[in-house]
Amino acid sequence: MKKYIALLVIVVLFACKETNKEVANVSESKEEISKAEVKLYAFDGGTVVVNTLGLFAQDETYKGQSKEFADAFYVIQHPKGNLMWDAGLSESLVGLPEPYTSPDGAFTVSRKDSVLSQLNLIGMTPDDFQYISLSHTHFDHSGHADKFKNSTWLVQNEEFDFVTGEEVKANNPEMYDAIKDLTNIKKINGDYDVFGDGTVVLKYMPGHTPGHQVLFLDLKEHGPLLLSGDLYHFYENREYKRIPIFNYDVAQTRESMKKFEAFAKEKKAKVYLQHQKDDFDKMPKAPQYLN
């Protein structure tokens, strides 16, 4: 009898072990499938020529310099839905005979193509998007946001309060106008896992604006990556932790930079600076994608 019981225990333990192994394999299989189906498309949301690069440092490092910025927007396809990340420059620029220069001369901006035209390259329209989320609500990241009024806007509480506040409405009405038609709103506080599986995560990195955020993606083939929003605009500012003079909170920006770098190191994530033209050029352009 004792031998029989001992044998039964061994059989049960072995069966449990095999079952656990099967469950683990199924979990891993599901994770692999999920990652394999996540795609990142990069699109051209315009070009920004910064005529007064001195605005992008607290000292006079860039005094008298200029630089050309990319202004990308991105589509993330996930089995549970699609996300529009950032929205480029205003579509009122499309078709202008020449680039537009701001009254203060600081920026010269242009945009060649609309979001509808570019989405057509991958067989999509704004109605195919469950979500839209902006790294922040400055003019060069919200240009075609109004085309996504049927999508849910994922926005940090602080950013929503900032862009809908009386000060912005009075002094920068174009910022408010760009998002005022987004009425399906999900306010979030801090990091947010968009689809609940860790593959698409909004990371709260305030300072540039009160509710600035970056985007983390965990792709099967490419691996982990981070889209920087405007935490950093170009390589030198990341290397030397330089902060634009127009940032909302300098101390907060410094803390976000530390948090960003620690997270990038932890995840071994490749960082793409959204305004750095070299990084934009490295990405495949739609209909090609990263996965």
Coordinates of C-alpha atoms in Angstrom, one line a residue:
M1 CA 0.0 0.0 0.0
K2 CA 2.8 2.4 1.0
K3 CA 4.6 1.7 -2.3
Y4 CA 1.3 2.3 -4.2
I5 CA 0.7 5.7 -2.4
A6 CA 4.3 6.7 -3.1
L7 CA 4.0 5.8 -6.7
L8 CA 0.7 7.7 -6.9
V9 CA 2.3 10.8 -5.4
I10 CA 5.1 10.7 -7.9
V11 CA 2.7 10.3 -10.8
V12 CA 0.6 13.3 -9.6
L13 CA 3.6 15.5 -9.1
F14 CA 4.9 14.6 -12.5
A15 CA 1.5 15.4 -14.0
C16 CA 1.3 18.7 -12.2
K17 CA 4.8 19.6 -13.4
E18 CA 3.9 18.8 -17.0
T19 CA 0.6 20.7 -16.7
N20 CA 2.5 23.7 -15.3
K21 CA 5.0 23.4 -18.2
E22 CA 2.1 23.4 -20.7
V23 CA 0.5 26.4 -19.1
A24 CA 3.8 28.3 -19.2
N25 CA 4.3 27.3 -22.8
V26 CA 0.8 28.5 -23.7
S27 CA 1.4 31.8 -21.9
E28 CA 4.7 32.2 -23.7
S29 CA 3.0 31.3 -27.0
K30 CA 0.3 33.9 -26.4
E31 CA 2.9 36.5 -25.6
E32 CA 4.8 35.7 -28.7
I33 CA 1.7 35.9 -30.9
S34 CA 0.7 39.2 -29.3
K35 CA 4.1 40.8 -29.9
A36 CA 4.3 39.4 -33.5
E37 CA 1.1 41.2 -34.3
V38 CA 2.1 44.6 -33.0
K39 CA 3.3 46.9 -35.8
L40 CA 4.8 50.4 -35.7
Y41 CA 4.3 52.6 -38.8
A42 CA 6.2 55.9 -39.1
F43 CA 4.7 58.8 -41.1
D44 CA 5.8 62.3 -42.1
G45 CA 3.9 65.0 -40.1
G46 CA 6.0 67.8 -41.5
T47 CA 9.3 69.6 -41.1
V48 CA 10.3 72.2 -38.6
V49 CA 13.3 74.4 -39.3
V50 CA 14.4 76.0 -36.0
N51 CA 15.9 79.3 -36.9
T52 CA 16.7 80.2 -33.3
L53 CA 18.2 77.0 -31.8
G54 CA 19.2 79.0 -28.8
L55 CA 15.7 78.3 -27.5
F56 CA 16.7 74.7 -26.9
A57 CA 19.2 75.3 -24.0
Q58 CA 19.2 77.1 -20.7
D59 CA 22.6 78.7 -21.6
E60 CA 23.9 80.2 -24.9
T61 CA 25.3 76.9 -26.2
Y62 CA 23.3 77.1 -29.5
K63 CA 23.2 80.9 -29.9
G64 CA 23.2 81.8 -33.6
Q65 CA 22.6 78.3 -34.7
S66 CA 19.7 76.7 -36.6
K67 CA 18.6 73.1 -37.1
E68 CA 16.1 71.1 -39.1
F69 CA 13.7 68.8 -37.2
A70 CA 11.6 66.0 -38.4
D71 CA 8.0 66.0 -37.2
A72 CA 6.7 62.4 -37.3
F73 CA 3.5 60.7 -36.3
Y74 CA 3.1 57.0 -35.7
V75 CA 0.5 54.3 -36.0
I76 CA 0.6 51.3 -33.7
Q77 CA -1.4 48.3 -34.8
H78 CA -2.3 45.8 -32.0
P79 CA -4.7 42.8 -32.1
K80 CA -7.0 44.7 -29.6
G81 CA -7.0 48.0 -31.6
N82 CA -5.1 50.8 -33.2
L83 CA -3.4 53.8 -31.6
M84 CA -2.4 57.1 -33.3
W85 CA 0.7 58.5 -31.5
D86 CA 1.2 62.2 -32.0
A87 CA -0.4 64.2 -34.9
G88 CA 2.3 66.3 -36.7
L89 CA 1.9 69.9 -37.8
S90 CA -1.3 71.6 -38.8
E91 CA -2.8 70.3 -42.1
S92 CA -3.5 74.0 -43.0
L93 CA 0.2 73.9 -44.2
V94 CA -0.5 71.2 -46.8
G95 CA -0.6 72.8 -50.3
L96 CA 1.0 76.1 -49.3
P97 CA 3.3 77.4 -52.0
E98 CA 6.1 77.9 -49.5
P99 CA 6.9 77.1 -45.8
Y100 CA 5.4 79.3 -43.1
T101 CA 7.6 81.3 -40.8
S102 CA 6.3 82.3 -37.4
P103 CA 6.0 86.1 -36.7
D104 CA 8.9 86.0 -34.3
G105 CA 11.1 84.2 -36.9
A106 CA 11.9 81.4 -34.6
F107 CA 10.4 78.5 -36.6
T108 CA 9.8 77.8 -40.3
V109 CA 7.3 74.9 -40.8
S110 CA 5.9 72.9 -43.6
R111 CA 3.8 69.8 -44.2
K112 CA 3.5 68.0 -47.5
D113 CA 0.7 65.5 -47.0
S114 CA -2.5 64.9 -45.0
V115 CA -3.1 62.2 -42.5
L116 CA -5.9 60.8 -44.7
S117 CA -3.7 60.4 -47.7
Q118 CA -0.9 58.8 -45.7
L119 CA -3.2 56.4 -43.8
N120 CA -4.4 55.3 -47.2
L121 CA -1.0 53.7 -47.8
I122 CA -1.8 51.1 -45.2
G123 CA -5.5 50.8 -46.0
M124 CA -6.7 52.7 -42.9
T125 CA -8.9 55.8 -42.0
P126 CA -9.4 57.6 -38.7
D127 CA -12.4 55.5 -38.1
D128 CA -10.1 52.5 -37.7
F129 CA -8.5 54.0 -34.5
Q130 CA -9.7 53.0 -31.1
Y131 CA -7.2 55.5 -29.5
I132 CA -5.3 58.7 -30.1
S133 CA -2.6 59.9 -27.7
L134 CA -0.3 62.8 -27.9
S135 CA 3.1 63.1 -26.2
H136 CA 1.9 66.6 -25.4
T137 CA -0.3 69.3 -26.8
H138 CA 2.2 71.7 -28.5
F139 CA 1.3 72.8 -32.0
D140 CA 3.8 70.4 -33.7
H141 CA 2.2 67.3 -32.1
S142 CA -1.5 68.0 -32.4
G143 CA -1.9 69.0 -36.1
H144 CA -4.4 66.5 -37.3
A145 CA -5.9 65.4 -33.9
D146 CA -9.3 66.8 -34.8
K147 CA -9.7 64.1 -37.5
F148 CA -9.9 61.5 -34.6
K149 CA -12.9 62.8 -32.8
N150 CA -14.4 59.2 -32.8
S151 CA -11.3 57.8 -31.1
T152 CA -10.7 57.8 -27.4
W153 CA -8.1 60.4 -26.4
L154 CA -5.7 59.0 -23.8
V155 CA -4.4 62.0 -21.9
Q156 CA -2.7 62.7 -18.6
N157 CA -4.9 64.5 -16.2
E158 CA -2.3 67.3 -15.9
E159 CA -2.0 67.8 -19.7
F160 CA -5.8 68.0 -20.0
D161 CA -6.1 70.6 -17.3
F162 CA -3.2 72.5 -18.9
V163 CA -4.5 72.7 -22.5
T164 CA -8.1 73.3 -21.5
G165 CA -7.2 76.0 -18.9
E166 CA -8.0 79.7 -19.3
E167 CA -4.3 80.7 -19.7
V168 CA -3.8 78.5 -22.8
K169 CA -7.2 79.5 -24.2
A170 CA -6.3 83.2 -23.8
N171 CA -2.6 83.1 -24.8
N172 CA -2.3 80.0 -27.1
P173 CA -5.8 79.4 -28.5
E174 CA -4.5 77.3 -31.3
M175 CA -3.4 74.7 -28.8
Y176 CA -6.9 74.4 -27.4
D177 CA -8.5 74.5 -30.8
A178 CA -6.4 71.5 -32.0
I179 CA -7.9 69.2 -29.3
K180 CA -11.3 70.7 -28.5
D181 CA -13.2 68.3 -30.8
L182 CA -11.8 65.3 -28.9
T183 CA -14.7 64.6 -26.7
N184 CA -14.2 60.8 -26.0
I185 CA -11.6 61.3 -23.3
K186 CA -9.9 58.8 -20.9
K187 CA -7.9 60.8 -18.4
I188 CA -5.0 58.8 -16.9
N189 CA -2.6 59.3 -14.0
G190 CA 1.0 58.2 -14.6
D191 CA 2.0 55.2 -16.7
Y192 CA -0.7 53.4 -18.6
D193 CA -0.6 50.0 -20.3
V194 CA -2.9 50.7 -23.3
F195 CA -3.8 47.1 -24.2
G196 CA -3.0 45.4 -20.9
D197 CA -0.1 43.2 -22.1
G198 CA 2.9 45.4 -21.7
T199 CA 3.5 45.9 -25.5
V200 CA 2.2 49.5 -25.7
V201 CA 2.7 51.6 -22.6
L202 CA 2.4 55.4 -22.1
K203 CA 5.1 56.5 -19.7
Y204 CA 4.5 59.7 -17.7
M205 CA 7.5 62.0 -18.1
P206 CA 6.3 65.6 -17.2
G207 CA 8.4 68.8 -17.5
H208 CA 8.3 69.8 -21.1
T209 CA 4.6 70.3 -20.4
P210 CA 2.7 69.3 -17.2
G211 CA 1.4 66.0 -18.7
H212 CA 4.2 65.1 -21.2
Q213 CA 4.6 61.4 -21.9
V214 CA 6.7 59.1 -24.0
L215 CA 5.7 55.8 -25.6
F216 CA 7.2 52.4 -24.9
L217 CA 6.7 49.5 -27.3
D218 CA 7.9 45.9 -26.9
L219 CA 8.1 44.5 -30.4
K220 CA 8.8 40.8 -31.2
E221 CA 11.4 41.3 -34.0
H222 CA 12.8 44.7 -33.3
G223 CA 12.7 44.4 -29.5
P224 CA 11.9 47.2 -26.9
L225 CA 11.9 50.8 -28.1
L226 CA 11.0 54.2 -26.8
L227 CA 9.6 57.2 -28.7
S228 CA 10.8 60.2 -26.9
G229 CA 8.1 62.8 -27.5
D230 CA 9.9 66.1 -26.7
L231 CA 11.8 64.9 -23.6
Y232 CA 14.8 65.3 -25.9
H233 CA 14.7 67.0 -29.3
F234 CA 18.0 66.0 -30.7
Y235 CA 21.1 64.0 -29.8
E236 CA 23.2 66.7 -28.1
N237 CA 20.3 67.6 -25.7
R238 CA 20.1 64.0 -24.7
E239 CA 23.8 63.6 -24.2
Y240 CA 24.3 66.8 -22.2
K241 CA 20.7 66.9 -20.7
R242 CA 20.1 70.3 -22.1
I243 CA 16.6 71.7 -21.6
P244 CA 14.7 74.2 -23.7
I245 CA 14.0 77.6 -22.2
F246 CA 10.3 77.2 -22.8
N247 CA 9.9 74.0 -20.8
Y248 CA 7.1 74.2 -18.3
D249 CA 9.2 72.9 -15.4
V250 CA 13.0 72.5 -15.6
A251 CA 13.3 70.5 -12.3
Q252 CA 10.6 68.1 -13.4
T253 CA 12.2 67.7 -16.8
R254 CA 15.5 66.7 -15.1
E255 CA 13.7 64.1 -13.0
S256 CA 11.9 62.7 -16.1
M257 CA 15.3 62.4 -17.9
K258 CA 16.7 60.3 -15.1
K259 CA 13.6 58.2 -15.0
F260 CA 13.7 57.8 -18.8
E261 CA 17.3 56.7 -18.9
A262 CA 16.9 54.2 -16.1
F263 CA 13.9 52.7 -17.8
A264 CA 15.6 52.5 -21.2
K265 CA 18.5 50.8 -19.5
E266 CA 16.3 48.4 -17.6
K267 CA 14.4 47.4 -20.7
K268 CA 17.4 47.6 -23.0
A269 CA 15.2 49.7 -25.2
K270 CA 16.4 51.5 -28.4
V271 CA 15.5 55.2 -28.1
Y272 CA 14.2 57.1 -31.1
L273 CA 14.2 60.9 -30.7
Q274 CA 11.1 62.0 -32.6
H275 CA 12.5 65.3 -33.8
Q276 CA 15.9 64.0 -34.7
K277 CA 15.9 63.7 -38.4
D278 CA 18.5 61.0 -38.4
D279 CA 16.3 58.8 -36.2
F280 CA 13.3 59.4 -38.3
D281 CA 15.3 58.5 -41.4
K282 CA 16.3 55.2 -39.8
M283 CA 12.8 54.0 -39.5
P284 CA 11.0 52.2 -42.4
K285 CA 8.3 54.3 -43.9
A286 CA 4.8 53.2 -44.5
P287 CA 3.7 50.8 -45.9
Q288 CA 6.8 49.3 -44.4
Y289 CA 6.8 48.9 -40.6
L290 CA 8.7 47.7 -37.5
N291 CA 7.4 44.7 -35.6

